[in-house]
PDB file of C-alpha atoms in Angstrom:
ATOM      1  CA  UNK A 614      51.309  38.987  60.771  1.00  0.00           C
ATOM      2  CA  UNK A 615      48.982  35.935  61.266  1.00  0.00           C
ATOM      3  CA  UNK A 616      47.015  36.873  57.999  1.00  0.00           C
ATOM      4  CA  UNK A 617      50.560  37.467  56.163  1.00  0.00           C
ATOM      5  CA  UNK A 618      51.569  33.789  56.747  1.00  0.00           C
ATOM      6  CA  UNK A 619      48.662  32.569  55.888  1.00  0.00           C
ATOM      7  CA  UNK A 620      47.935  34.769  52.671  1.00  0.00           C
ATOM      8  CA  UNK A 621      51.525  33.096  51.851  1.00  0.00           C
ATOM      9  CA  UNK A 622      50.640  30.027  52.567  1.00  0.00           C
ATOM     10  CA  UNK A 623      47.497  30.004  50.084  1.00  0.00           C
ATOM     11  CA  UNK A 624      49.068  31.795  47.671  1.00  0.00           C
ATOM     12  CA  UNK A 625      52.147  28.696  47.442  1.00  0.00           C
ATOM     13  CA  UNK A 626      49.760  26.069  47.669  1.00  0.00           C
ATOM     14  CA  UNK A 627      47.845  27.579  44.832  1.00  0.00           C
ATOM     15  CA  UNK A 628      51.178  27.733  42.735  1.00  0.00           C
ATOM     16  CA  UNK A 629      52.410  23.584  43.101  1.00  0.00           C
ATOM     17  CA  UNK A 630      49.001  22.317  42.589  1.00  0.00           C
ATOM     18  CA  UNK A 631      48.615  24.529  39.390  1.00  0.00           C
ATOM     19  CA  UNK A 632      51.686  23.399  38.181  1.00  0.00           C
ATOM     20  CA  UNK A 633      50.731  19.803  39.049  1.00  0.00           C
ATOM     21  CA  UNK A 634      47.601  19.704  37.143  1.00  0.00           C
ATOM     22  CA  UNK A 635      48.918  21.538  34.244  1.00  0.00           C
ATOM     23  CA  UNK A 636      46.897  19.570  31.384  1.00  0.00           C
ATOM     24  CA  UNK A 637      48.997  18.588  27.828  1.00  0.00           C
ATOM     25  CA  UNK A 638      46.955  19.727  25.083  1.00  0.00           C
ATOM     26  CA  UNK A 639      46.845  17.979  21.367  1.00  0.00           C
ATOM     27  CA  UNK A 640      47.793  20.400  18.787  1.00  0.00           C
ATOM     28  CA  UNK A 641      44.750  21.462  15.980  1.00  0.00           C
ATOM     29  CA  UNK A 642      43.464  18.190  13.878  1.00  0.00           C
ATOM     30  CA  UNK A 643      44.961  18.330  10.196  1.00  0.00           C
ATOM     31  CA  UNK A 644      41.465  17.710   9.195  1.00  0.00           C
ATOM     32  CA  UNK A 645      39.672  19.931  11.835  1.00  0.00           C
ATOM     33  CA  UNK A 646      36.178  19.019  12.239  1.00  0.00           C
ATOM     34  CA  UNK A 647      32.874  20.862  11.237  1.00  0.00           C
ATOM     35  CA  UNK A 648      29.072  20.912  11.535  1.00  0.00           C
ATOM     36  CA  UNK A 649      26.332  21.647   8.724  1.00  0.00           C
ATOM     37  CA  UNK A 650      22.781  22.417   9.726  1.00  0.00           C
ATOM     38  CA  UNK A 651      19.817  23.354   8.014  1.00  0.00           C
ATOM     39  CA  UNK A 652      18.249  25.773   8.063  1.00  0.00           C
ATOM     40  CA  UNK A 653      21.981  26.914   8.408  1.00  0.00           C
ATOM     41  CA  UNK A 654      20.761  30.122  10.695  1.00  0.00           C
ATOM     42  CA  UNK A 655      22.610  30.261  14.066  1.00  0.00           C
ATOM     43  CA  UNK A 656      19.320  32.038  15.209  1.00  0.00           C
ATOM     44  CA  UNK A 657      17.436  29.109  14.173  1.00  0.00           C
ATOM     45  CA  UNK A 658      17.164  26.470  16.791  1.00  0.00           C
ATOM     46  CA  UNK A 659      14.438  24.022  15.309  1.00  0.00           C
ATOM     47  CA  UNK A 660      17.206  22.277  13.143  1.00  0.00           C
ATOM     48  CA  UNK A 661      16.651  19.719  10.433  1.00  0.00           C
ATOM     49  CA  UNK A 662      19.479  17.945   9.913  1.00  0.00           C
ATOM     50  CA  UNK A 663      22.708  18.391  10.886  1.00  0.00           C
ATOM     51  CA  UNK A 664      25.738  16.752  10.246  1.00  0.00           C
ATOM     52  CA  UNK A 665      29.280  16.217  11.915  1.00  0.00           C
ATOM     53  CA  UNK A 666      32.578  15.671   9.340  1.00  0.00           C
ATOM     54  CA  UNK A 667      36.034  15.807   9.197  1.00  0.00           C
ATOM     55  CA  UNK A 668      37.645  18.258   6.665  1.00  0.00           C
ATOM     56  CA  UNK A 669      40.614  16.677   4.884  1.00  0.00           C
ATOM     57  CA  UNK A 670      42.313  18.915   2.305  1.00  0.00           C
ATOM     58  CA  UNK A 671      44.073  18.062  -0.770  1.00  0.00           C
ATOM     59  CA  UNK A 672      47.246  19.745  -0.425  1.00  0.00           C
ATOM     60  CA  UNK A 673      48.856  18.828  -3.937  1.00  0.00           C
ATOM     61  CA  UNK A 674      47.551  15.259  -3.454  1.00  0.00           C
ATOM     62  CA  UNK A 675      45.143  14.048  -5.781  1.00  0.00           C
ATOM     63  CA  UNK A 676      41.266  13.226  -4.508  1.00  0.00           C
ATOM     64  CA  UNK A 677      41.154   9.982  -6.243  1.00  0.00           C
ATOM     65  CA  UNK A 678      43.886   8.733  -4.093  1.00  0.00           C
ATOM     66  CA  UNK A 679      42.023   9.802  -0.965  1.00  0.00           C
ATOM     67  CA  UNK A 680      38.740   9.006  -1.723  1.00  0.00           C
ATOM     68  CA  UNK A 681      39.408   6.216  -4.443  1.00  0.00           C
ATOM     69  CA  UNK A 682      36.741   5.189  -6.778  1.00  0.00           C
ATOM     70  CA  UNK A 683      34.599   2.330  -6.495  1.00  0.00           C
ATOM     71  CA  UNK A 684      35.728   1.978  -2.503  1.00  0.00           C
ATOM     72  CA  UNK A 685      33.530   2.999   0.410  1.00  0.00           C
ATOM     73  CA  UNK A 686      34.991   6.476   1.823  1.00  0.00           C
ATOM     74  CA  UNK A 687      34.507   7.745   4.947  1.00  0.00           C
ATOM     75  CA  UNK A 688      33.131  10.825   3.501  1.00  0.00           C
ATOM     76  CA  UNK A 689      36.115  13.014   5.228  1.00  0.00           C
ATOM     77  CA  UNK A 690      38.478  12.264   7.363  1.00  0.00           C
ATOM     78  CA  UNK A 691      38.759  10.353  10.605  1.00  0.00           C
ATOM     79  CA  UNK A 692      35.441   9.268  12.163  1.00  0.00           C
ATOM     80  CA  UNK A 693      32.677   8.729   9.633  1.00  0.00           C
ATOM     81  CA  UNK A 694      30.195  11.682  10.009  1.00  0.00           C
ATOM     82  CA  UNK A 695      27.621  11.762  11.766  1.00  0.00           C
ATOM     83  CA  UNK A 696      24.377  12.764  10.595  1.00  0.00           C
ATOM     84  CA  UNK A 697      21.272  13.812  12.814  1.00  0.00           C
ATOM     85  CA  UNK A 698      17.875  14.126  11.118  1.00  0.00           C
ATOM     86  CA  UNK A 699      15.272  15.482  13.673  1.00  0.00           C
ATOM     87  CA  UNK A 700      12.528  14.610  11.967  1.00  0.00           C
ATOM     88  CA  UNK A 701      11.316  11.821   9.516  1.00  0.00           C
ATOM     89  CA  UNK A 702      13.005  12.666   5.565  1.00  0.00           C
ATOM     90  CA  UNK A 703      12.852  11.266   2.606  1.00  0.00           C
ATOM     91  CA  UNK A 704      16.644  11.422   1.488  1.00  0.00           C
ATOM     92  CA  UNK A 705      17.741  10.934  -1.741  1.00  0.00           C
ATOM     93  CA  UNK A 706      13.946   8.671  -2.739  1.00  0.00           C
ATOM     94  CA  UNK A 707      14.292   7.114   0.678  1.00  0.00           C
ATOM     95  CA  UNK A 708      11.729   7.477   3.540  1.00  0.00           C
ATOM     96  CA  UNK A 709      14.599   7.904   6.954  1.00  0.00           C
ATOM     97  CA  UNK A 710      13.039   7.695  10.492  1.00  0.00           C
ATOM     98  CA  UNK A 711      14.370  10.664  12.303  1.00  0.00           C
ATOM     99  CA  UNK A 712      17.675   9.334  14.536  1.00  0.00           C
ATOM    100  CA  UNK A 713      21.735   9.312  14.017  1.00  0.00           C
ATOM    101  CA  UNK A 714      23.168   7.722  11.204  1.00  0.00           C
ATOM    102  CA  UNK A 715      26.679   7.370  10.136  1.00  0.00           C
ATOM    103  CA  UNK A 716      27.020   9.039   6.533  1.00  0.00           C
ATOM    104  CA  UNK A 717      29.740   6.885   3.806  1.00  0.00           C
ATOM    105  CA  UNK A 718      30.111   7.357   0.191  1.00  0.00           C
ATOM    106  CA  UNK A 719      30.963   5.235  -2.692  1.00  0.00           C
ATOM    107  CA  UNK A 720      32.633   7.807  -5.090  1.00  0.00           C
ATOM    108  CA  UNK A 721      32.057   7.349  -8.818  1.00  0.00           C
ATOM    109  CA  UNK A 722      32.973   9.313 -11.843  1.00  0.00           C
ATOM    110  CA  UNK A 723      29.870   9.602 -13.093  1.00  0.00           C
ATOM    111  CA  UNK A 724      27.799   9.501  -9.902  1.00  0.00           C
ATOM    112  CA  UNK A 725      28.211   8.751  -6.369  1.00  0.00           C
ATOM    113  CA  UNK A 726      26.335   5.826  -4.015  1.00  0.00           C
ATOM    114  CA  UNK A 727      25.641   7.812  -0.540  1.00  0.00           C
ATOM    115  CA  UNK A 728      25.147   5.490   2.524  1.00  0.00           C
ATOM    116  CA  UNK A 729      23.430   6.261   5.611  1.00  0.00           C
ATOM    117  CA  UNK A 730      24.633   3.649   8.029  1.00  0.00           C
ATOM    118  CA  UNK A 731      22.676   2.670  11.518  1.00  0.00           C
ATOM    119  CA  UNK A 732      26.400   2.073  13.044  1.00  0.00           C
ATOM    120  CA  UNK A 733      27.342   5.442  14.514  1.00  0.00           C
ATOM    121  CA  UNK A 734      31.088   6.320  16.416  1.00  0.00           C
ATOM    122  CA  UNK A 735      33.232   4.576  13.893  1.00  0.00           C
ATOM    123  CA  UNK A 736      36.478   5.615  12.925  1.00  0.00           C
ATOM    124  CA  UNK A 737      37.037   5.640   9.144  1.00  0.00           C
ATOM    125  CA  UNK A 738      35.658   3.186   6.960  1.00  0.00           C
ATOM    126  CA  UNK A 739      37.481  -0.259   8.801  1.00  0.00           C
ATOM    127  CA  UNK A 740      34.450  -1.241  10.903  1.00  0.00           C
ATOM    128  CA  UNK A 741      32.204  -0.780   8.014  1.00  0.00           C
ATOM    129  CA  UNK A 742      29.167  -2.943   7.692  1.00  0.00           C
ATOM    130  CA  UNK A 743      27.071  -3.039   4.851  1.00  0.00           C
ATOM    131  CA  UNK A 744      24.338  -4.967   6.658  1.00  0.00           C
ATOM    132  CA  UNK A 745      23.936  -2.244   8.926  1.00  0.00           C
ATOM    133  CA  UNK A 746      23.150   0.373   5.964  1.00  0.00           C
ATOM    134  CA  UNK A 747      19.559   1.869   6.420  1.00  0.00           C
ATOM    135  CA  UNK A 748      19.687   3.665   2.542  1.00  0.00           C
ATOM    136  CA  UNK A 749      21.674   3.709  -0.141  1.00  0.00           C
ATOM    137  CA  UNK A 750      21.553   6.282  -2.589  1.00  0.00           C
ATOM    138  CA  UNK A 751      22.960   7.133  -6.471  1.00  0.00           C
ATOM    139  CA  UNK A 752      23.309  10.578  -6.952  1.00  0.00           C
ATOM    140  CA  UNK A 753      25.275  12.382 -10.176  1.00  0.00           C
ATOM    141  CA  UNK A 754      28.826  14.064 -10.276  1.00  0.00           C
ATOM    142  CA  UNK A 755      28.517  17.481 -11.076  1.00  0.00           C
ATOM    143  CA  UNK A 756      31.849  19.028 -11.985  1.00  0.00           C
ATOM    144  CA  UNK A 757      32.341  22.962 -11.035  1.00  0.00           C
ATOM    145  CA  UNK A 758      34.992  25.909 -12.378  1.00  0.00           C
ATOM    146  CA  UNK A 759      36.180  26.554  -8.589  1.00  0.00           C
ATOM    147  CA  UNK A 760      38.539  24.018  -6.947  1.00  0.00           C
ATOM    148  CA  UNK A 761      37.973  23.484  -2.861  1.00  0.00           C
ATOM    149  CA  UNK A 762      41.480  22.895  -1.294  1.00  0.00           C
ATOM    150  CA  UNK A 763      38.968  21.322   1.581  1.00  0.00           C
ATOM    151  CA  UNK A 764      36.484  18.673   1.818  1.00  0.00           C
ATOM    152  CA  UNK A 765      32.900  20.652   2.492  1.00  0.00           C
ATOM    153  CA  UNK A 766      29.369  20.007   3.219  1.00  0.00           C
ATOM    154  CA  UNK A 767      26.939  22.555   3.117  1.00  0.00           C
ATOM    155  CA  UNK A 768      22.675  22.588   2.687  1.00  0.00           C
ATOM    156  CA  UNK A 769      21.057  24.348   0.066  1.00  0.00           C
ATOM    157  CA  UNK A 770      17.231  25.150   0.164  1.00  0.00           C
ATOM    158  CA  UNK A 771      15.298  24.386  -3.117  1.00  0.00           C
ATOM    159  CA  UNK A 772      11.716  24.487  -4.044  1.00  0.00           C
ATOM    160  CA  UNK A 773      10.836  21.236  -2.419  1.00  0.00           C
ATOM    161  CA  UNK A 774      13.373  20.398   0.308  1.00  0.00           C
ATOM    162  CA  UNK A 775      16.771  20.921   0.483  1.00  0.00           C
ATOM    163  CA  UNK A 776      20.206  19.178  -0.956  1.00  0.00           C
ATOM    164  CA  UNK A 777      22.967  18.237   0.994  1.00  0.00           C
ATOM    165  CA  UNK A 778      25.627  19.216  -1.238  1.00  0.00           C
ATOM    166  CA  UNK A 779      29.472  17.470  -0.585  1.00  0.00           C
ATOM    167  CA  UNK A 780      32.441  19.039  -2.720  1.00  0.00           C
ATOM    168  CA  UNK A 781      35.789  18.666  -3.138  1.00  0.00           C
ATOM    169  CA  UNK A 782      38.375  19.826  -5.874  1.00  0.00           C
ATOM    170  CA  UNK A 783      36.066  20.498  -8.825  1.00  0.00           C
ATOM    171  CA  UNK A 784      33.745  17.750  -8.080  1.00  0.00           C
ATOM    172  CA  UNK A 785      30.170  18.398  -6.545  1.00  0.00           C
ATOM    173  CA  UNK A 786      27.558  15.865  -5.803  1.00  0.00           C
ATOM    174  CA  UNK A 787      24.043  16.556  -4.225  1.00  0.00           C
ATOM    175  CA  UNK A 788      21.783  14.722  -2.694  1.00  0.00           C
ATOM    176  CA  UNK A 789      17.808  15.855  -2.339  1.00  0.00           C
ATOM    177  CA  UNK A 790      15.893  15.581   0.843  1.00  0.00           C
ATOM    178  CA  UNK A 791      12.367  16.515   1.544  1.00  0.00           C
ATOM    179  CA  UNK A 792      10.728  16.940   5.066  1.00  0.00           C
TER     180      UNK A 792
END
């Protein structure tokens, strides 16, 4: 009887102070959040680069009006990403110590300025501080024949490096990198 009660006993004290922990989760992010690595192989663990970015989508809007011309863009949605070069690169013509930058982008129609910033955690493009950039570089606007409802960032090996590739809608700029 004496390990009945106190079986009980656990047993409702385990129920109220579930129930009075019970956590309020946030729904999923309009612009969930993803990561691009190279090399882009989940069995690889001696990354790179890596980056960290927001994924707005388009839906019916146009990208001009979310990433306006001639404006520095977050490059995505909500925090600027982040982007994590393990070792020393030259990115885009410019020699980059390995560290964390913050990535922003200065969209174009004919080519794009892409900023790697020293000032990381920053949400949008508000705090932004152009003495802080560590590189700026002009890349071209390619256009494609497939339209990406979502803001993406992927790595594609060449011959001598890789390019960080960011498209959206039709539009497709790329930006070289050698290790």
């Amino acid at each position: 009887m004496k390990n009945i009660l106190t079986l009980s006993f656990i047993a409702l004290a385990m129920i109220f102070t579930t129930n009075t922990q019970a956590q309020e989760f946030s729904g999923l992010d309009k612009s969930p959040l993803d990561i691009a690595s190279f090399p882009s192989s989940y069995r690889v663990s001696d990354k790179a680069v890596r980056i960290t970015y927001s994924r707005p989508q388009l839906k019916g809007r146009a990208m001009a009006d979310l990433a306006p011309e001639g404006q520095v863009w977050r490059t995505g949605a909500n925090e600027a990403p982040e982007i994590v070069f393990y070792k020393d690169v030259n990115f885009g013509g410019k020699n980059i110590p390995a560290g964390t930058y913050s990535l922003f982008t200065i969209p174009g129609r004919s080519e794009w300025t892409v900023i790697l910033n020293k000032n990381i955690n920053q949400w949008g493009a508000y705090s932004y501080d152009e003495g802080a950039d560590v590189a700026r570089v002009s890349v071209p606007v390619n256009d494609d024949a497939e339209s990406l409802e979502a803001f993406s960032i992927a790595f594609k090996e060449v011959a001598d490096g890789v390019h960080m590739i960011m498209g959206w809608d039709k539009t497709r700029v790329a930006v070289p990198i050698t290790m």
